[in-house]
Amino acid sequence: MSPVHLLAWPPPPGGLPAPPPGAEVVVVHDAGAPPTSDVVAHLLDALVDGVDAVATVRPVTDAVKEVDDDGAVVGVVPRDGLAVVGLPQAVRASAWADRVGAPPAPDATPVDAVVAAGGVVRAVVDPS
């Protein structure tokens, strides 16, 4: 799958930029840590037919507590099935296109926008 366009995150002011003409996939990465070619290949391998985006994840290792409205700890949330989503992420340009110009919500990434739009996102273990 190609061509691939790399985009440092967060994007410049003014909302999400359009992928360049001809781009099939946008790989979003931390501005201070561009992905290696091996990591990009790992993401593209997971971007199979029927998947709109791929997000790297790490398992949750901290204890997660449930807290009520009064601030009391009322339980422990099982960590099975929980993951922290991070960067890099790969998004098909076609799934990205309907979000162009939209200001990202605070702390939101393009994968969050794909999920909100009903798209299919696949999680892969962060290879780093």
Short mmCIF file of N, CA and C in Angstrom, two decimals:
data_model
loop_
_atom_site.label_atom_id
_atom_site.label_comp_id
_atom_site.label_asym_id
_atom_site.label_seq_id
_atom_site.Cartn_x
_atom_site.Cartn_y
_atom_site.Cartn_z
N MET A 1 0.86 -1.17 0.00
CA MET A 1 0.00 0.00 0.00
C MET A 1 0.90 1.23 0.00
N SER A 2 0.62 2.16 -0.88
CA SER A 2 1.38 3.39 -0.93
C SER A 2 0.62 4.38 -1.79
N PRO A 3 0.92 5.60 -1.89
CA PRO A 3 1.96 6.26 -1.11
C PRO A 3 1.46 6.62 0.30
N VAL A 4 2.43 6.78 1.16
CA VAL A 4 2.18 7.09 2.56
C VAL A 4 2.66 8.51 2.84
N HIS A 5 1.84 9.26 3.56
CA HIS A 5 2.19 10.62 3.94
C HIS A 5 2.38 10.66 5.45
N LEU A 6 3.52 11.17 5.92
CA LEU A 6 3.77 11.31 7.36
C LEU A 6 3.30 12.69 7.83
N LEU A 7 2.63 12.73 8.97
CA LEU A 7 2.13 13.98 9.54
C LEU A 7 2.51 14.04 11.01
N ALA A 8 3.26 15.07 11.39
CA ALA A 8 3.61 15.27 12.79
C ALA A 8 2.39 15.73 13.56
N TRP A 9 2.23 15.22 14.78
CA TRP A 9 1.09 15.56 15.62
C TRP A 9 1.58 16.32 16.83
N PRO A 10 0.94 17.37 17.25
CA PRO A 10 -0.34 17.86 16.77
C PRO A 10 -0.20 18.64 15.47
N PRO A 11 -1.33 18.76 14.74
CA PRO A 11 -1.28 19.44 13.45
C PRO A 11 -1.14 20.95 13.63
N PRO A 12 -0.82 21.65 12.55
CA PRO A 12 -0.73 23.11 12.65
C PRO A 12 -2.12 23.70 12.95
N PRO A 13 -2.17 24.94 13.46
CA PRO A 13 -3.47 25.57 13.72
C PRO A 13 -4.31 25.60 12.44
N GLY A 14 -5.61 25.58 12.62
CA GLY A 14 -6.51 25.66 11.48
C GLY A 14 -7.21 24.36 11.17
N GLY A 15 -7.07 23.38 12.00
CA GLY A 15 -7.76 22.12 11.78
C GLY A 15 -6.90 21.13 11.03
N LEU A 16 -7.47 19.97 10.81
CA LEU A 16 -6.72 18.90 10.15
C LEU A 16 -6.43 19.27 8.70
N PRO A 17 -5.18 19.13 8.27
CA PRO A 17 -4.85 19.41 6.87
C PRO A 17 -5.30 18.27 5.97
N ALA A 18 -5.47 18.58 4.70
CA ALA A 18 -5.80 17.54 3.73
C ALA A 18 -4.55 16.75 3.40
N PRO A 19 -4.71 15.43 3.20
CA PRO A 19 -3.55 14.67 2.74
C PRO A 19 -3.15 15.16 1.35
N PRO A 20 -1.88 15.06 0.99
CA PRO A 20 -1.50 15.50 -0.35
C PRO A 20 -2.17 14.63 -1.42
N PRO A 21 -2.37 15.19 -2.60
CA PRO A 21 -2.99 14.40 -3.67
C PRO A 21 -2.22 13.11 -3.90
N GLY A 22 -2.94 12.03 -4.04
CA GLY A 22 -2.33 10.74 -4.29
C GLY A 22 -1.99 9.94 -3.05
N ALA A 23 -2.07 10.58 -1.88
CA ALA A 23 -1.78 9.84 -0.64
C ALA A 23 -2.90 8.85 -0.38
N GLU A 24 -2.52 7.64 -0.04
CA GLU A 24 -3.51 6.61 0.31
C GLU A 24 -3.63 6.45 1.82
N VAL A 25 -2.53 6.71 2.53
CA VAL A 25 -2.50 6.53 3.98
C VAL A 25 -1.76 7.71 4.60
N VAL A 26 -2.30 8.18 5.74
CA VAL A 26 -1.61 9.20 6.53
C VAL A 26 -1.13 8.52 7.80
N VAL A 27 0.17 8.59 8.06
CA VAL A 27 0.73 8.06 9.30
C VAL A 27 0.98 9.25 10.21
N VAL A 28 0.27 9.28 11.32
CA VAL A 28 0.37 10.36 12.29
C VAL A 28 1.37 9.94 13.35
N HIS A 29 2.34 10.81 13.63
CA HIS A 29 3.36 10.48 14.62
C HIS A 29 3.62 11.66 15.53
N ASP A 30 4.21 11.37 16.65
CA ASP A 30 4.60 12.41 17.60
C ASP A 30 5.62 13.32 16.90
N ALA A 31 5.41 14.62 17.03
CA ALA A 31 6.29 15.57 16.34
C ALA A 31 7.75 15.38 16.71
N GLY A 32 8.02 14.90 17.90
CA GLY A 32 9.40 14.73 18.33
C GLY A 32 9.96 13.35 18.06
N ALA A 33 9.16 12.47 17.48
CA ALA A 33 9.62 11.09 17.29
C ALA A 33 9.07 10.48 16.01
N PRO A 34 9.63 10.84 14.86
CA PRO A 34 9.17 10.23 13.61
C PRO A 34 9.35 8.71 13.67
N PRO A 35 8.41 7.96 13.09
CA PRO A 35 8.51 6.50 13.15
C PRO A 35 9.59 5.96 12.22
N THR A 36 10.12 4.82 12.59
CA THR A 36 11.08 4.14 11.71
C THR A 36 10.32 3.46 10.58
N SER A 37 11.03 3.05 9.56
CA SER A 37 10.39 2.35 8.45
C SER A 37 9.78 1.03 8.91
N ASP A 38 10.39 0.37 9.90
CA ASP A 38 9.84 -0.88 10.44
C ASP A 38 8.50 -0.64 11.12
N VAL A 39 8.38 0.45 11.86
CA VAL A 39 7.12 0.77 12.53
C VAL A 39 6.04 1.10 11.50
N VAL A 40 6.39 1.88 10.49
CA VAL A 40 5.42 2.20 9.43
C VAL A 40 4.96 0.90 8.75
N ALA A 41 5.88 0.00 8.45
CA ALA A 41 5.52 -1.28 7.83
C ALA A 41 4.59 -2.08 8.73
N HIS A 42 4.83 -2.05 10.05
CA HIS A 42 3.98 -2.75 11.02
C HIS A 42 2.55 -2.20 10.96
N LEU A 43 2.42 -0.88 10.88
CA LEU A 43 1.10 -0.26 10.79
C LEU A 43 0.41 -0.62 9.47
N LEU A 44 1.14 -0.53 8.37
CA LEU A 44 0.54 -0.80 7.07
C LEU A 44 0.12 -2.25 6.94
N ASP A 45 0.88 -3.17 7.54
CA ASP A 45 0.50 -4.59 7.52
C ASP A 45 -0.85 -4.81 8.20
N ALA A 46 -1.15 -4.01 9.21
CA ALA A 46 -2.41 -4.16 9.96
C ALA A 46 -3.57 -3.44 9.29
N LEU A 47 -3.28 -2.58 8.31
CA LEU A 47 -4.33 -1.81 7.64
C LEU A 47 -4.90 -2.64 6.50
N VAL A 48 -5.60 -3.70 6.85
CA VAL A 48 -6.14 -4.64 5.88
C VAL A 48 -7.49 -4.14 5.36
N ASP A 49 -8.01 -4.81 4.33
CA ASP A 49 -9.32 -4.44 3.79
C ASP A 49 -10.36 -4.39 4.89
N GLY A 50 -11.20 -3.37 4.85
CA GLY A 50 -12.26 -3.23 5.83
C GLY A 50 -11.85 -2.47 7.08
N VAL A 51 -10.56 -2.11 7.19
CA VAL A 51 -10.06 -1.35 8.34
C VAL A 51 -9.75 0.06 7.87
N ASP A 52 -10.29 1.06 8.59
CA ASP A 52 -10.09 2.46 8.21
C ASP A 52 -8.85 3.07 8.85
N ALA A 53 -8.45 2.54 9.99
CA ALA A 53 -7.30 3.11 10.71
C ALA A 53 -6.70 2.05 11.63
N VAL A 54 -5.44 2.28 11.98
CA VAL A 54 -4.72 1.41 12.90
C VAL A 54 -4.12 2.29 13.98
N ALA A 55 -4.30 1.87 15.23
CA ALA A 55 -3.74 2.61 16.36
C ALA A 55 -2.79 1.71 17.13
N THR A 56 -1.64 2.25 17.49
CA THR A 56 -0.75 1.49 18.36
C THR A 56 -1.27 1.59 19.79
N VAL A 57 -1.16 0.49 20.51
CA VAL A 57 -1.64 0.45 21.89
C VAL A 57 -0.60 -0.20 22.79
N ARG A 58 -0.70 0.13 24.06
CA ARG A 58 0.08 -0.51 25.11
C ARG A 58 -0.91 -0.99 26.16
N PRO A 59 -0.67 -2.15 26.76
CA PRO A 59 -1.59 -2.60 27.81
C PRO A 59 -1.57 -1.65 29.01
N VAL A 60 -2.71 -1.54 29.67
CA VAL A 60 -2.79 -0.74 30.89
C VAL A 60 -2.15 -1.57 32.00
N THR A 61 -1.16 -0.98 32.67
CA THR A 61 -0.48 -1.69 33.75
C THR A 61 -0.75 -1.05 35.11
N ASP A 62 -1.24 0.17 35.13
CA ASP A 62 -1.57 0.84 36.39
C ASP A 62 -2.91 0.34 36.90
N ALA A 63 -3.11 0.40 38.21
CA ALA A 63 -4.40 0.07 38.79
C ALA A 63 -5.38 1.19 38.43
N VAL A 64 -6.53 0.83 37.89
CA VAL A 64 -7.54 1.80 37.50
C VAL A 64 -8.68 1.71 38.52
N LYS A 65 -9.01 2.83 39.10
CA LYS A 65 -10.04 2.87 40.14
C LYS A 65 -11.29 3.57 39.63
N GLU A 66 -12.43 3.11 40.11
CA GLU A 66 -13.70 3.79 39.84
C GLU A 66 -13.95 4.74 41.00
N VAL A 67 -14.27 6.00 40.67
CA VAL A 67 -14.49 7.03 41.67
C VAL A 67 -15.89 7.61 41.46
N ASP A 68 -16.65 7.76 42.57
CA ASP A 68 -18.00 8.31 42.43
C ASP A 68 -17.97 9.83 42.39
N ASP A 69 -19.15 10.44 42.26
CA ASP A 69 -19.26 11.90 42.15
C ASP A 69 -18.74 12.64 43.37
N ASP A 70 -18.70 11.97 44.52
CA ASP A 70 -18.20 12.61 45.74
C ASP A 70 -16.70 12.42 45.93
N GLY A 71 -16.05 11.72 44.99
CA GLY A 71 -14.61 11.52 45.07
C GLY A 71 -14.19 10.30 45.84
N ALA A 72 -15.14 9.46 46.21
CA ALA A 72 -14.81 8.25 46.94
C ALA A 72 -14.43 7.14 45.96
N VAL A 73 -13.38 6.40 46.28
CA VAL A 73 -13.01 5.24 45.48
C VAL A 73 -14.01 4.14 45.80
N VAL A 74 -14.70 3.64 44.77
CA VAL A 74 -15.76 2.66 44.99
C VAL A 74 -15.48 1.31 44.35
N GLY A 75 -14.36 1.21 43.64
CA GLY A 75 -14.06 -0.08 43.04
C GLY A 75 -12.79 -0.04 42.21
N VAL A 76 -12.41 -1.22 41.77
CA VAL A 76 -11.25 -1.39 40.90
C VAL A 76 -11.77 -1.85 39.55
N VAL A 77 -11.33 -1.19 38.49
CA VAL A 77 -11.72 -1.55 37.14
C VAL A 77 -10.78 -2.64 36.64
N PRO A 78 -11.31 -3.79 36.21
CA PRO A 78 -10.43 -4.83 35.67
C PRO A 78 -9.66 -4.29 34.45
N ARG A 79 -8.38 -4.61 34.37
CA ARG A 79 -7.55 -4.10 33.28
C ARG A 79 -7.65 -4.95 32.02
N ASP A 80 -8.21 -6.15 32.13
CA ASP A 80 -8.36 -6.99 30.94
C ASP A 80 -9.15 -6.23 29.89
N GLY A 81 -8.63 -6.16 28.70
CA GLY A 81 -9.32 -5.46 27.61
C GLY A 81 -9.08 -3.97 27.56
N LEU A 82 -8.33 -3.43 28.51
CA LEU A 82 -8.02 -2.00 28.48
C LEU A 82 -6.65 -1.79 27.84
N ALA A 83 -6.53 -0.71 27.10
CA ALA A 83 -5.25 -0.36 26.48
C ALA A 83 -5.15 1.15 26.39
N VAL A 84 -3.91 1.63 26.35
CA VAL A 84 -3.64 3.04 26.13
C VAL A 84 -3.30 3.20 24.66
N VAL A 85 -4.04 4.06 23.97
CA VAL A 85 -3.79 4.31 22.55
C VAL A 85 -2.76 5.41 22.43
N GLY A 86 -1.80 5.20 21.54
CA GLY A 86 -0.75 6.19 21.36
C GLY A 86 -0.45 6.46 19.90
N LEU A 87 0.67 7.06 19.68
CA LEU A 87 1.15 7.34 18.33
C LEU A 87 2.35 6.44 18.08
N PRO A 88 2.60 6.06 16.86
CA PRO A 88 1.95 6.49 15.63
C PRO A 88 0.63 5.76 15.36
N GLN A 89 -0.12 6.36 14.44
CA GLN A 89 -1.37 5.80 13.96
C GLN A 89 -1.37 5.91 12.44
N ALA A 90 -2.08 5.00 11.80
CA ALA A 90 -2.21 5.06 10.34
C ALA A 90 -3.69 5.16 10.00
N VAL A 91 -4.02 6.11 9.12
CA VAL A 91 -5.41 6.34 8.74
C VAL A 91 -5.49 6.38 7.22
N ARG A 92 -6.44 5.65 6.67
CA ARG A 92 -6.66 5.73 5.22
C ARG A 92 -7.05 7.16 4.85
N ALA A 93 -6.50 7.66 3.76
CA ALA A 93 -6.81 9.02 3.32
C ALA A 93 -8.30 9.20 3.09
N SER A 94 -8.98 8.15 2.63
CA SER A 94 -10.42 8.24 2.39
C SER A 94 -11.19 8.44 3.70
N ALA A 95 -10.74 7.85 4.80
CA ALA A 95 -11.39 8.03 6.10
C ALA A 95 -11.01 9.38 6.70
N TRP A 96 -9.85 9.89 6.33
CA TRP A 96 -9.37 11.18 6.83
C TRP A 96 -10.11 12.33 6.15
N ALA A 97 -10.47 12.15 4.89
CA ALA A 97 -10.98 13.24 4.06
C ALA A 97 -12.18 13.96 4.66
N ASP A 98 -13.11 13.24 5.30
CA ASP A 98 -14.29 13.93 5.84
C ASP A 98 -13.97 14.74 7.09
N ARG A 99 -12.76 14.66 7.62
CA ARG A 99 -12.38 15.41 8.81
C ARG A 99 -11.50 16.62 8.49
N VAL A 100 -11.15 16.83 7.22
CA VAL A 100 -10.27 17.93 6.83
C VAL A 100 -10.87 19.26 7.28
N GLY A 101 -10.05 20.07 7.92
CA GLY A 101 -10.49 21.38 8.39
C GLY A 101 -11.16 21.35 9.74
N ALA A 102 -11.59 20.18 10.18
CA ALA A 102 -12.25 20.08 11.48
C ALA A 102 -11.23 20.27 12.59
N PRO A 103 -11.54 21.13 13.53
CA PRO A 103 -10.57 21.29 14.63
C PRO A 103 -10.60 20.03 15.50
N PRO A 104 -9.43 19.50 15.81
CA PRO A 104 -9.43 18.32 16.66
C PRO A 104 -9.86 18.69 18.08
N ALA A 105 -10.62 17.81 18.69
CA ALA A 105 -10.99 18.01 20.09
C ALA A 105 -9.72 17.94 20.94
N PRO A 106 -9.73 18.56 22.10
CA PRO A 106 -8.54 18.47 22.95
C PRO A 106 -8.15 17.02 23.20
N ASP A 107 -6.90 16.73 23.03
CA ASP A 107 -6.34 15.39 23.24
C ASP A 107 -6.84 14.33 22.26
N ALA A 108 -7.63 14.72 21.27
CA ALA A 108 -8.13 13.75 20.28
C ALA A 108 -7.11 13.56 19.18
N THR A 109 -7.10 12.38 18.61
CA THR A 109 -6.23 12.08 17.47
C THR A 109 -7.12 11.71 16.29
N PRO A 110 -6.54 11.59 15.10
CA PRO A 110 -7.36 11.20 13.94
C PRO A 110 -8.10 9.88 14.15
N VAL A 111 -7.50 8.94 14.88
CA VAL A 111 -8.19 7.67 15.15
C VAL A 111 -9.47 7.92 15.94
N ASP A 112 -9.44 8.86 16.89
CA ASP A 112 -10.65 9.20 17.63
C ASP A 112 -11.75 9.69 16.69
N ALA A 113 -11.36 10.50 15.70
CA ALA A 113 -12.33 11.00 14.72
C ALA A 113 -12.89 9.86 13.88
N VAL A 114 -12.07 8.90 13.51
CA VAL A 114 -12.54 7.75 12.73
C VAL A 114 -13.54 6.94 13.55
N VAL A 115 -13.23 6.71 14.82
CA VAL A 115 -14.15 5.98 15.70
C VAL A 115 -15.47 6.74 15.83
N ALA A 116 -15.40 8.05 16.06
CA ALA A 116 -16.60 8.87 16.22
C ALA A 116 -17.48 8.85 14.97
N ALA A 117 -16.85 8.69 13.80
CA ALA A 117 -17.59 8.65 12.54
C ALA A 117 -18.10 7.25 12.22
N GLY A 118 -17.86 6.29 13.11
CA GLY A 118 -18.32 4.93 12.88
C GLY A 118 -17.38 4.06 12.07
N GLY A 119 -16.14 4.52 11.92
CA GLY A 119 -15.16 3.76 11.16
C GLY A 119 -14.60 2.59 11.95
N VAL A 120 -13.88 1.73 11.25
CA VAL A 120 -13.28 0.55 11.86
C VAL A 120 -11.82 0.83 12.16
N VAL A 121 -11.44 0.67 13.43
CA VAL A 121 -10.06 0.89 13.86
C VAL A 121 -9.54 -0.41 14.46
N ARG A 122 -8.36 -0.77 14.05
CA ARG A 122 -7.71 -1.98 14.56
C ARG A 122 -6.58 -1.56 15.48
N ALA A 123 -6.47 -2.22 16.63
CA ALA A 123 -5.38 -1.95 17.57
C ALA A 123 -4.25 -2.93 17.32
N VAL A 124 -3.02 -2.41 17.35
CA VAL A 124 -1.83 -3.26 17.25
C VAL A 124 -0.91 -2.88 18.40
N VAL A 125 -0.20 -3.85 18.90
CA VAL A 125 0.72 -3.60 20.01
C VAL A 125 1.84 -2.69 19.53
N ASP A 126 2.13 -1.67 20.32
CA ASP A 126 3.21 -0.73 20.01
C ASP A 126 4.51 -1.52 19.86
N PRO A 127 5.14 -1.46 18.67
CA PRO A 127 6.34 -2.27 18.46
C PRO A 127 7.60 -1.71 19.10
N SER A 128 7.53 -0.52 19.65
CA SER A 128 8.75 0.07 20.22
C SER A 128 9.01 -0.41 21.62
#
